[in-house]
CSV table of C-alpha atoms in Angstrom, one decimal:
chain,number,residue,atom,x,y,z
Y,14,MET,CA,15.8,13.3,1.8
Y,15,SER,CA,16.8,9.9,2.9
Y,16,HIS,CA,15.4,7.0,0.9
Y,17,THR,CA,15.6,4.6,3.8
Y,18,THR,CA,12.3,3.8,5.5
Y,19,GLN,CA,11.1,1.0,7.9
Y,20,GLY,CA,9.8,-0.6,4.7
Y,21,THR,CA,13.0,-0.6,2.7
Y,22,LEU,CA,14.9,-1.8,5.8
Y,23,LEU,CA,12.5,-4.7,6.2
Y,24,LEU,CA,12.8,-5.7,2.5
Y,25,SER,CA,16.6,-5.5,2.6
Y,26,LYS,CA,16.7,-7.6,5.8
Y,27,LEU,CA,14.5,-10.2,4.0
Y,28,GLY,CA,16.8,-10.2,1.0
Y,29,ILE,CA,13.9,-9.1,-1.3
Y,30,ALA,CA,14.8,-7.2,-4.5
Y,31,PHE,CA,13.2,-3.8,-5.1
Y,32,GLU,CA,13.9,-0.6,-7.0
Y,33,LEU,CA,13.2,2.9,-5.5
Y,34,HIS,CA,11.3,5.5,-7.6
Y,35,PRO,CA,11.3,9.0,-6.0
Y,36,TYR,CA,8.9,11.6,-7.3
Y,37,ASP,CA,7.8,15.1,-6.4
Y,38,TYR,CA,5.0,14.6,-3.8
Y,39,ASP,CA,2.1,17.1,-4.2
Y,40,PRO,CA,0.2,17.4,-0.9
Y,41,GLU,CA,-2.6,19.1,-2.9
Y,42,ALA,CA,-3.1,16.2,-5.3
Y,43,PRO,CA,-6.7,14.9,-4.8
Y,44,ARG,CA,-5.5,11.3,-5.3
Y,45,ILE,CA,-1.9,10.5,-4.3
Y,46,GLY,CA,-1.7,7.1,-6.0
Y,47,LEU,CA,-2.8,8.6,-9.4
Y,48,HIS,CA,-0.5,11.6,-8.9
Y,49,ALA,CA,2.4,9.3,-8.2
Y,50,ALA,CA,1.7,7.2,-11.3
Y,51,GLU,CA,1.5,10.3,-13.5
Y,52,ALA,CA,4.7,11.8,-12.0
Y,53,LEU,CA,6.6,8.6,-12.8
Y,54,GLY,CA,4.8,7.8,-16.1
Y,55,ILE,CA,3.5,4.5,-14.9
Y,56,ASP,CA,0.1,2.9,-15.6
Y,57,PRO,CA,-2.2,3.7,-12.7
Y,58,SER,CA,-3.4,0.1,-12.5
Y,59,GLN,CA,0.2,-1.0,-11.9
Y,60,THR,CA,0.6,1.6,-9.2
Y,61,PHE,CA,-0.9,0.3,-5.9
Y,62,LYS,CA,-2.1,2.4,-3.0
Y,63,THR,CA,-2.0,1.2,0.6
Y,64,LEU,CA,-5.2,1.8,2.6
Y,65,MET,CA,-5.8,1.2,6.3
Y,66,ALA,CA,-9.2,0.0,7.2
Y,67,GLU,CA,-11.1,-1.8,10.0
Y,68,VAL,CA,-13.0,-5.0,9.7
Y,69,ASP,CA,-15.4,-5.5,12.6
Y,70,GLY,CA,-13.4,-2.8,14.4
Y,71,LYS,CA,-10.0,-4.5,13.9
Y,72,PRO,CA,-7.3,-2.9,11.8
Y,73,VAL,CA,-6.4,-4.3,8.4
Y,74,CYS,CA,-4.2,-3.1,5.5
Y,75,VAL,CA,-5.2,-3.4,1.8
Y,76,VAL,CA,-3.1,-2.8,-1.2
Y,77,ILE,CA,-5.1,-2.0,-4.4
Y,78,PRO,CA,-4.6,-0.3,-7.8
Y,79,SER,CA,-4.5,3.5,-7.5
Y,80,ASP,CA,-7.2,3.8,-10.1
Y,81,ALA,CA,-9.7,1.6,-8.2
Y,82,GLU,CA,-11.9,1.8,-5.1
Y,83,ALA,CA,-11.9,-0.7,-2.3
Y,84,SER,CA,-15.1,-2.7,-1.9
Y,85,MET,CA,-16.0,-2.7,1.8
Y,86,LYS,CA,-18.1,-5.9,1.3
Y,87,LYS,CA,-15.2,-7.8,-0.3
Y,88,LEU,CA,-12.8,-6.4,2.2
Y,89,ALA,CA,-14.9,-7.7,5.1
Y,90,ALA,CA,-15.3,-11.1,3.5
Y,91,THR,CA,-11.5,-11.4,2.8
Y,92,PHE,CA,-10.7,-10.9,6.5
Y,93,GLY,CA,-13.7,-13.0,7.7
Y,94,GLY,CA,-15.7,-10.2,9.1
Y,95,LYS,CA,-19.2,-8.7,8.7
Y,96,SER,CA,-18.4,-5.0,8.0
Y,97,ALA,CA,-15.5,-2.9,6.9
Y,98,ALA,CA,-14.8,0.9,7.0
Y,99,MET,CA,-11.9,3.1,6.2
Y,100,MET,CA,-9.6,3.9,9.2
Y,101,LYS,CA,-9.4,7.6,10.3
Y,102,VAL,CA,-6.2,9.4,9.3
Y,103,PRO,CA,-4.8,9.9,12.9
Y,104,ASP,CA,-5.4,6.2,13.7
Y,105,ALA,CA,-3.8,5.1,10.5
Y,106,GLU,CA,-0.7,7.2,11.1
Y,107,ARG,CA,-0.4,6.1,14.8
Y,108,LEU,CA,-0.8,2.4,13.9
Y,109,THR,CA,1.6,2.4,10.9
Y,110,GLY,CA,4.2,4.9,12.0
Y,111,TYR,CA,3.9,6.5,8.6
Y,112,LYS,CA,2.2,9.7,7.4
Y,113,VAL,CA,-0.8,9.5,5.2
Y,114,GLY,CA,0.4,9.8,1.6
Y,115,GLY,CA,3.4,7.8,2.6
Y,116,ILE,CA,1.9,4.7,4.0
Y,117,GLY,CA,3.2,1.4,2.6
Y,118,PRO,CA,2.5,-2.2,3.6
Y,119,PHE,CA,6.1,-3.0,4.6
Y,120,GLY,CA,7.6,-2.3,8.0
Y,121,GLN,CA,4.6,-0.8,9.6
Y,122,LYS,CA,4.9,-0.2,13.4
Y,123,ARG,CA,2.2,-2.8,14.2
Y,124,LYS,CA,1.7,-5.9,12.1
Y,125,VAL,CA,-1.9,-6.2,10.9
Y,126,PRO,CA,-3.6,-8.6,8.5
Y,127,THR,CA,-2.8,-7.4,5.0
Y,128,ALA,CA,-4.3,-8.2,1.6
Y,129,LEU,CA,-3.1,-7.5,-2.0
Y,130,ASP,CA,-5.6,-7.1,-4.9
Y,131,GLU,CA,-5.4,-10.0,-7.3
Y,132,THR,CA,-4.8,-7.8,-10.3
Y,133,ALA,CA,-1.2,-7.4,-9.0
Y,134,GLU,CA,-0.5,-10.8,-10.4
Y,135,LEU,CA,-1.0,-9.4,-14.0
Y,136,TYR,CA,2.4,-7.6,-13.7
Y,137,ASP,CA,6.0,-8.6,-13.4
Y,138,SER,CA,6.4,-5.8,-10.9
Y,139,ILE,CA,4.1,-3.4,-9.2
Y,140,TYR,CA,4.7,0.0,-7.6
Y,141,ILE,CA,3.9,0.5,-3.9
Y,142,ASN,CA,4.7,3.2,-1.5
Y,143,ALA,CA,8.0,2.7,0.2
Y,144,GLY,CA,6.9,4.3,3.5
Y,145,GLN,CA,7.6,7.9,2.7
Y,146,ARG,CA,5.7,10.7,0.7
Y,147,GLY,CA,7.2,11.0,-2.7
Y,148,LEU,CA,8.8,7.5,-2.8
Y,149,LEU,CA,7.5,4.4,-4.5
Y,150,LEU,CA,9.2,1.1,-4.8
Y,151,ALA,CA,8.9,-1.5,-7.7
Y,152,ILE,CA,8.7,-5.1,-6.5
Y,153,ALA,CA,7.5,-8.4,-7.8
Y,154,PRO,CA,3.9,-9.1,-6.6
Y,155,ALA,CA,4.9,-12.5,-5.1
Y,156,ASP,CA,7.8,-10.8,-3.2
Y,157,ALA,CA,5.4,-8.1,-2.0
Y,158,ALA,CA,2.9,-10.6,-0.8
Y,159,LYS,CA,5.7,-12.6,1.0
Y,160,ALA,CA,7.3,-9.5,2.6
Y,161,ALA,CA,4.1,-8.2,4.2
Y,162,ASP,CA,2.5,-11.7,4.6
Y,163,MET,CA,-0.4,-10.6,2.3
Y,164,ARG,CA,-3.3,-12.8,1.2
Y,165,VAL,CA,-4.2,-12.2,-2.5
Y,166,ALA,CA,-7.9,-11.5,-3.1
Y,167,ASP,CA,-10.4,-9.6,-5.2
Y,168,LEU,CA,-10.7,-6.4,-3.2
Y,169,THR,CA,-12.0,-3.7,-5.6
Y,170,ALA,CA,-15.5,-2.5,-6.2
């Protein structure tokens, strides 16, 4: 399995430091982010999941702790919209070029407005999907925000 993804290529091109952390992906795991955190022995609140959503029908990407739920109200407000909903799996895969369970915020096929939950700033580094099932990367929150042009906001319920 190659550990090169569109996400790692982008980070390398930008000269942003990151560390790769492969793990055994379990397609049966009810919550991929929590499963990844457990597999790597990392605190779930330091492991961030990447969710694709729509605000007023327009695609957005949000990166939140794997042990939290996104607040649709806060999500809509962050992107200046009225209502938010999770994106359907086929749409998310088509838009990002990644498979669900392997979606990361870096190097997506189409650039969409992206936000990072403010709790990321509590850590020196956070773990985010590298763009492949079974592969996380550790990155400084400020670098993550810069690489994916993310606004930092309170996004969780």
